[in-house]
Amino acid sequence: MNNSMHAMSHGVFRKALTQLLFVMEKAVANAKTRNFDTSVLVASRLAPDMLPFSRQIQLASDFAKNSMARLAGVEAPKFEDTETTMDELFARVKKTIEYIDSVTPAQVDGSETRDIKIPLRDRTVEFKGLAFLQYWAIPNFFFHHVTAYNLLRHNGVDIGKRDFLGG
Amino acid sequence: MNNSMHAMSHGVFRKALTQLLFVMEKAVANAKTRNFDTSVLVASRLAPDMLPFSRQIQLASDFAKNSMARLAGVEAPKFEDTETTMDELFARVKKTIEYIDSVTPAQVDGSETRDIKIPLRDRTVEFKGLAFLQYWAIPNFFFHHVTAYNLLRHNGVDIGKRDFLGG
């Protein structure tokens, strides 16, 4: 059992996405108990100029999916960002897990020195694979993942850090 | 350049803690511009039953510090959690960076199979080193780190994901 690029990407993302599904299930149950529609949660924001829950989920999904693909040196499937309901967001997360499971350790391991270029709106960010994982993939993924959790928690969903971390 | 336990712990925490200082500096400047005391931010919460900003910083600090120590198989210094001002929180983060910098790659690399036991209030959690890093150290660290960011953002501090990620 050695540390590897696959272990620190797939391993981290898969567990976190699995716990995200768990937390979302608790949100659905909580909305039912408190008698409001989950669309309220899907559209909720922590500030007027922050992205809503739906986009936080899509972005957590994208950072997991695209990071695995970039480390593997393959093209990631494009997900269209059309989700507007909690059911569709569940499907998005599940589809993301399926994709990252399809990338093999052999494709990703040894990617420490791979050149990775990320085209953004106004610039291109370049990394070697290891720095990409340390400073881009993992922080970006958790940025959106934890914000999604915080949005639910801020709205009174009965979740705690144990739900976020899992067993 | 190979991936390693040190690269994925120290490398990730150090960059994130450095950006945390940067984001906190922007919070201080923003409070000055908007003419309120930073103690408002220090005490702020995303929900009445969530921990305030000060505790989020102390916990992000603890997860970085204690995780490095556990991977190295050494005793971490105890920080007393007495910080009540933004200045004291800056000092806490800087002290954390100093500590994690004092742990050498040689102490941490190869810790994938080290037995790690974490005593909690009501149970003990046990991991091998690699799983500890994937499922405990990194998610716990970002849980508090991103929540601290979200608290500032929720309170109107003019920060964005670029400040969180850094260059």
PDB file of C-alpha atoms in Angstrom, chain A residues 14-71:
ATOM      1  CA  ARG A  14     -15.057   8.937  -4.140  1.00  0.00           C
ATOM      2  CA  LYS A  15     -15.467   8.948  -0.384  1.00  0.00           C
ATOM      3  CA  ALA A  16     -16.471  12.614  -0.325  1.00  0.00           C
ATOM      4  CA  LEU A  17     -19.022  12.209  -3.142  1.00  0.00           C
ATOM      5  CA  THR A  18     -20.506   9.187  -1.377  1.00  0.00           C
ATOM      6  CA  GLN A  19     -20.929  11.260   1.787  1.00  0.00           C
ATOM      7  CA  LEU A  20     -22.406  14.075  -0.292  1.00  0.00           C
ATOM      8  CA  LEU A  21     -25.167  11.698  -1.427  1.00  0.00           C
ATOM      9  CA  PHE A  22     -25.748  10.758   2.213  1.00  0.00           C
ATOM     10  CA  VAL A  23     -25.997  14.395   3.299  1.00  0.00           C
ATOM     11  CA  MET A  24     -28.370  15.146   0.393  1.00  0.00           C
ATOM     12  CA  GLU A  25     -30.587  12.258   1.458  1.00  0.00           C
ATOM     13  CA  LYS A  26     -30.783  13.737   4.937  1.00  0.00           C
ATOM     14  CA  ALA A  27     -31.696  17.089   3.369  1.00  0.00           C
ATOM     15  CA  VAL A  28     -34.581  15.502   1.444  1.00  0.00           C
ATOM     16  CA  ALA A  29     -35.857  13.826   4.618  1.00  0.00           C
ATOM     17  CA  ASN A  30     -35.516  17.063   6.579  1.00  0.00           C
ATOM     18  CA  ALA A  31     -37.455  19.055   3.967  1.00  0.00           C
ATOM     19  CA  LYS A  32     -40.248  16.489   4.167  1.00  0.00           C
ATOM     20  CA  THR A  33     -40.350  16.697   7.978  1.00  0.00           C
ATOM     21  CA  ARG A  34     -40.359  20.505   7.955  1.00  0.00           C
ATOM     22  CA  ASN A  35     -42.809  20.540   5.053  1.00  0.00           C
ATOM     23  CA  PHE A  36     -41.002  22.572   2.446  1.00  0.00           C
ATOM     24  CA  ASP A  37     -39.989  21.746  -1.099  1.00  0.00           C
ATOM     25  CA  THR A  38     -36.362  20.768  -1.763  1.00  0.00           C
ATOM     26  CA  SER A  39     -36.317  23.342  -4.573  1.00  0.00           C
ATOM     27  CA  VAL A  40     -35.790  25.911  -1.799  1.00  0.00           C
ATOM     28  CA  LEU A  41     -32.518  24.202  -0.887  1.00  0.00           C
ATOM     29  CA  VAL A  42     -31.474  23.739  -4.519  1.00  0.00           C
ATOM     30  CA  ALA A  43     -31.753  27.506  -5.118  1.00  0.00           C
ATOM     31  CA  SER A  44     -30.315  28.619  -1.775  1.00  0.00           C
ATOM     32  CA  ARG A  45     -27.177  30.774  -1.497  1.00  0.00           C
ATOM     33  CA  LEU A  46     -24.927  31.894   1.363  1.00  0.00           C
ATOM     34  CA  ALA A  47     -24.728  35.391  -0.131  1.00  0.00           C
ATOM     35  CA  PRO A  48     -26.612  37.045  -3.018  1.00  0.00           C
ATOM     36  CA  ASP A  49     -23.473  37.002  -5.180  1.00  0.00           C
ATOM     37  CA  MET A  50     -22.502  33.403  -4.412  1.00  0.00           C
ATOM     38  CA  LEU A  51     -23.535  30.416  -6.504  1.00  0.00           C
ATOM     39  CA  PRO A  52     -26.596  28.411  -5.427  1.00  0.00           C
ATOM     40  CA  PHE A  53     -26.561  24.856  -4.101  1.00  0.00           C
ATOM     41  CA  SER A  54     -27.208  23.381  -7.567  1.00  0.00           C
ATOM     42  CA  ARG A  55     -24.075  25.009  -8.988  1.00  0.00           C
ATOM     43  CA  GLN A  56     -21.985  24.015  -5.972  1.00  0.00           C
ATOM     44  CA  ILE A  57     -22.909  20.392  -6.672  1.00  0.00           C
ATOM     45  CA  GLN A  58     -22.230  20.708 -10.395  1.00  0.00           C
ATOM     46  CA  LEU A  59     -18.837  22.265  -9.677  1.00  0.00           C
ATOM     47  CA  ALA A  60     -17.852  19.667  -7.065  1.00  0.00           C
ATOM     48  CA  SER A  61     -18.823  17.078  -9.693  1.00  0.00           C
ATOM     49  CA  ASP A  62     -16.782  18.821 -12.384  1.00  0.00           C
ATOM     50  CA  PHE A  63     -13.668  19.154 -10.243  1.00  0.00           C
ATOM     51  CA  ALA A  64     -13.767  15.436  -9.397  1.00  0.00           C
ATOM     52  CA  LYS A  65     -14.495  14.343 -12.973  1.00  0.00           C
ATOM     53  CA  ASN A  66     -12.191  16.736 -14.787  1.00  0.00           C
ATOM     54  CA  SER A  67      -9.333  16.306 -12.332  1.00  0.00           C
ATOM     55  CA  MET A  68      -9.345  12.531 -12.758  1.00  0.00           C
ATOM     56  CA  ALA A  69      -9.428  12.956 -16.535  1.00  0.00           C
ATOM     57  CA  ARG A  70      -6.612  15.528 -16.543  1.00  0.00           C
ATOM     58  CA  LEU A  71      -4.404  13.352 -14.359  1.00  0.00           C
TER      59      LEU A  71
END
